[in-house]
């Protein structure tokens, strides 16, 4: 089996469009759902939403965030 450096050396000779297709395939392969992590984030989002509704969470307006990063 090829290691990543050997594979890269072979791939580096491909046309740009083929490299892009390969990159998309690799990224899609990495983007598989993880039910445990999804559950943790769902719980965190619910906690944050409840804190927001209860007035326990400090918020920043969209405009303030955009102004900061201009």
Coordinates of N, CA and C in Angstrom, one line a residue:
X1 N 0.8 -1.2 0.0 CA 0.0 0.0 0.0 C 0.9 1.2 0.0
X2 N 0.5 2.3 -0.7 CA 1.2 3.5 -0.8 C 1.0 4.3 0.4
X3 N 2.1 5.0 0.8 CA 1.9 6.0 1.9 C 1.5 7.3 1.3
X4 N 1.1 8.3 2.1 CA 0.6 9.6 1.6 C 1.5 10.3 0.7
X5 N 2.8 10.3 1.0 CA 3.8 11.0 0.2 C 3.9 10.3 -1.2
X6 N 4.0 9.0 -1.2 CA 4.0 8.3 -2.5 C 2.8 8.5 -3.4
X7 N 1.7 8.5 -2.7 CA 0.4 8.8 -3.4 C 0.4 10.2 -4.0
X8 N 0.8 11.1 -3.2 CA 0.9 12.5 -3.6 C 1.8 12.7 -4.9
X9 N 2.9 12.0 -4.8 CA 3.8 12.1 -6.0 C 3.1 11.6 -7.3
X10 N 2.3 10.6 -7.2 CA 1.6 10.1 -8.3 C 0.5 11.1 -8.7
X11 N -0.2 11.6 -7.8 CA -1.3 12.5 -8.0 C -0.9 13.8 -8.6
X12 N 0.3 14.3 -8.2 CA 0.7 15.6 -8.6 C 0.8 15.8 -10.1
X13 N 0.8 14.7 -10.8 CA 0.9 14.7 -12.3 C -0.4 14.8 -13.0
X14 N -1.5 14.7 -12.2 CA -2.8 14.8 -12.7 C -3.2 16.2 -13.2
X15 N -4.1 16.3 -14.1 CA -4.6 17.7 -14.5 C -5.4 18.2 -13.3
X16 N -5.4 19.5 -13.2 CA -6.1 20.2 -12.1 C -7.5 19.8 -11.8
X17 N -8.3 19.6 -12.9 CA -9.6 19.1 -12.7 C -9.7 17.8 -12.0
X18 N -8.8 16.9 -12.4 CA -8.8 15.6 -11.7 C -8.4 15.7 -10.3
X19 N -7.4 16.6 -10.0 CA -7.0 16.8 -8.6 C -8.2 17.3 -7.8
X20 N -9.0 18.2 -8.3 CA -10.1 18.8 -7.7 C -11.2 17.7 -7.4
X21 N -11.4 16.8 -8.4 CA -12.4 15.7 -8.2 C -11.9 14.8 -7.1
X22 N -10.6 14.5 -7.0 CA -10.1 13.6 -6.0 C -10.2 14.3 -4.6
X23 N -9.9 15.6 -4.6 CA -10.0 16.3 -3.3 C -11.5 16.3 -2.8
X24 N -12.4 16.5 -3.7 CA -13.8 16.4 -3.3 C -14.2 15.0 -2.8
X25 N -13.7 14.0 -3.4 CA -14.0 12.6 -3.0 C -13.4 12.4 -1.6
X26 N -12.2 12.8 -1.4 CA -11.5 12.7 -0.1 C -12.3 13.4 1.0
X27 N -12.7 14.7 0.7 CA -13.4 15.4 1.7 C -14.8 14.8 2.0
X28 N -15.4 14.3 1.0 CA -16.7 13.7 1.2 C -16.6 12.4 2.1
X29 N -15.5 11.7 1.9 CA -15.2 10.5 2.7 C -15.0 10.9 4.1
X30 N -14.4 12.0 4.4 CA -14.1 12.4 5.8 C -15.4 13.0 6.5
X31 N -16.3 13.4 5.7 CA -17.5 14.0 6.2 C -18.6 13.0 6.5
X32 N -18.3 12.0 7.2 CA -19.3 11.0 7.6 C -19.9 11.3 8.9
X33 N -21.2 11.1 9.1 CA -21.8 11.4 10.4 C -21.2 10.7 11.5
X34 N -21.1 11.3 12.7 CA -20.7 10.7 13.9 C -21.8 10.9 14.9
X35 N -22.6 9.9 15.1 CA -23.8 10.0 15.9 C -23.5 10.5 17.4
X36 N -22.4 10.1 17.9 CA -22.1 10.5 19.3 C -21.8 12.0 19.3
X37 N -21.0 12.5 18.4 CA -20.7 13.9 18.3 C -21.9 14.7 18.0
X38 N -22.7 14.2 17.1 CA -24.0 14.9 16.7 C -24.9 15.1 18.0
X39 N -24.9 14.1 18.8 CA -25.8 14.1 20.0 C -25.2 15.1 21.0
X40 N -23.9 15.2 21.1 CA -23.3 16.1 22.0 C -23.6 17.6 21.6
X41 N -23.4 17.8 20.3 CA -23.7 19.2 19.7 C -25.2 19.5 19.9
X42 N -26.1 18.5 19.6 CA -27.5 18.8 19.8 C -27.8 19.2 21.2
X43 N -27.2 18.5 22.2 CA -27.5 18.8 23.6 C -26.9 20.2 23.9
X44 N -25.7 20.5 23.4 CA -25.1 21.9 23.6 C -26.0 23.0 23.0
X45 N -26.5 22.7 21.8 CA -27.3 23.7 21.1 C -28.6 24.0 21.9
X46 N -29.2 22.9 22.5 CA -30.4 23.0 23.3 C -30.1 23.8 24.5
X47 N -29.0 23.6 25.2 CA -28.6 24.3 26.4 C -28.5 25.8 26.1
X48 N -27.8 26.1 25.0 CA -27.6 27.5 24.6 C -28.9 28.2 24.3
X49 N -29.7 27.5 23.6 CA -31.0 28.1 23.2 C -31.9 28.4 24.5
X50 N -31.9 27.4 25.4 CA -32.6 27.6 26.7 C -32.0 28.8 27.5
X51 N -30.7 28.9 27.5 CA -30.0 30.0 28.2 C -30.3 31.3 27.5
X52 N -30.4 31.3 26.2 CA -30.7 32.5 25.5 C -32.2 33.0 25.8
X53 N -33.1 32.0 25.7 CA -34.5 32.3 26.0 C -34.7 32.8 27.4
X54 N -33.9 32.3 28.4 CA -34.0 32.7 29.8 C -33.3 34.0 30.1
X55 N -32.6 34.6 29.1 CA -31.9 35.8 29.3 C -30.6 35.6 30.0
X56 N -30.1 34.4 30.1 CA -28.8 34.1 30.8 C -27.6 34.1 29.9
X57 N -27.8 34.4 28.6 CA -26.7 34.4 27.7 C -26.5 35.7 27.1
X58 N -25.2 36.2 27.2 CA -24.9 37.5 26.5 C -24.8 37.3 25.0
X59 N -25.4 38.2 24.3 CA -25.4 38.1 22.8 C -24.7 39.3 22.2
X60 N -24.3 39.1 21.0 CA -23.7 40.2 20.2 C -24.5 40.3 18.9
X61 N -24.9 41.5 18.5 CA -25.6 41.7 17.3 C -24.8 41.3 16.1
X62 N -25.5 41.0 15.0 CA -24.9 40.7 13.7 C -24.0 41.9 13.3
X63 N -24.6 43.0 13.4 CA -23.9 44.2 13.0 C -22.6 44.4 13.7
X64 N -22.6 44.1 15.0 CA -21.4 44.3 15.8 C -20.3 43.3 15.4
X65 N -20.7 42.1 15.1 CA -19.7 41.1 14.6 C -19.2 41.5 13.3
X66 N -20.0 41.9 12.4 CA -19.5 42.4 11.1 C -18.6 43.6 11.1
X67 N -18.9 44.5 12.0 CA -18.1 45.7 12.2 C -16.7 45.3 12.7
X68 N -16.7 44.3 13.6 CA -15.4 43.9 14.2 C -14.5 43.3 13.1
X69 N -15.0 42.6 12.1 CA -14.2 41.9 11.1 C -14.1 42.6 9.8
X70 N -14.5 43.9 9.7 CA -14.3 44.6 8.5 C -12.9 45.0 8.2

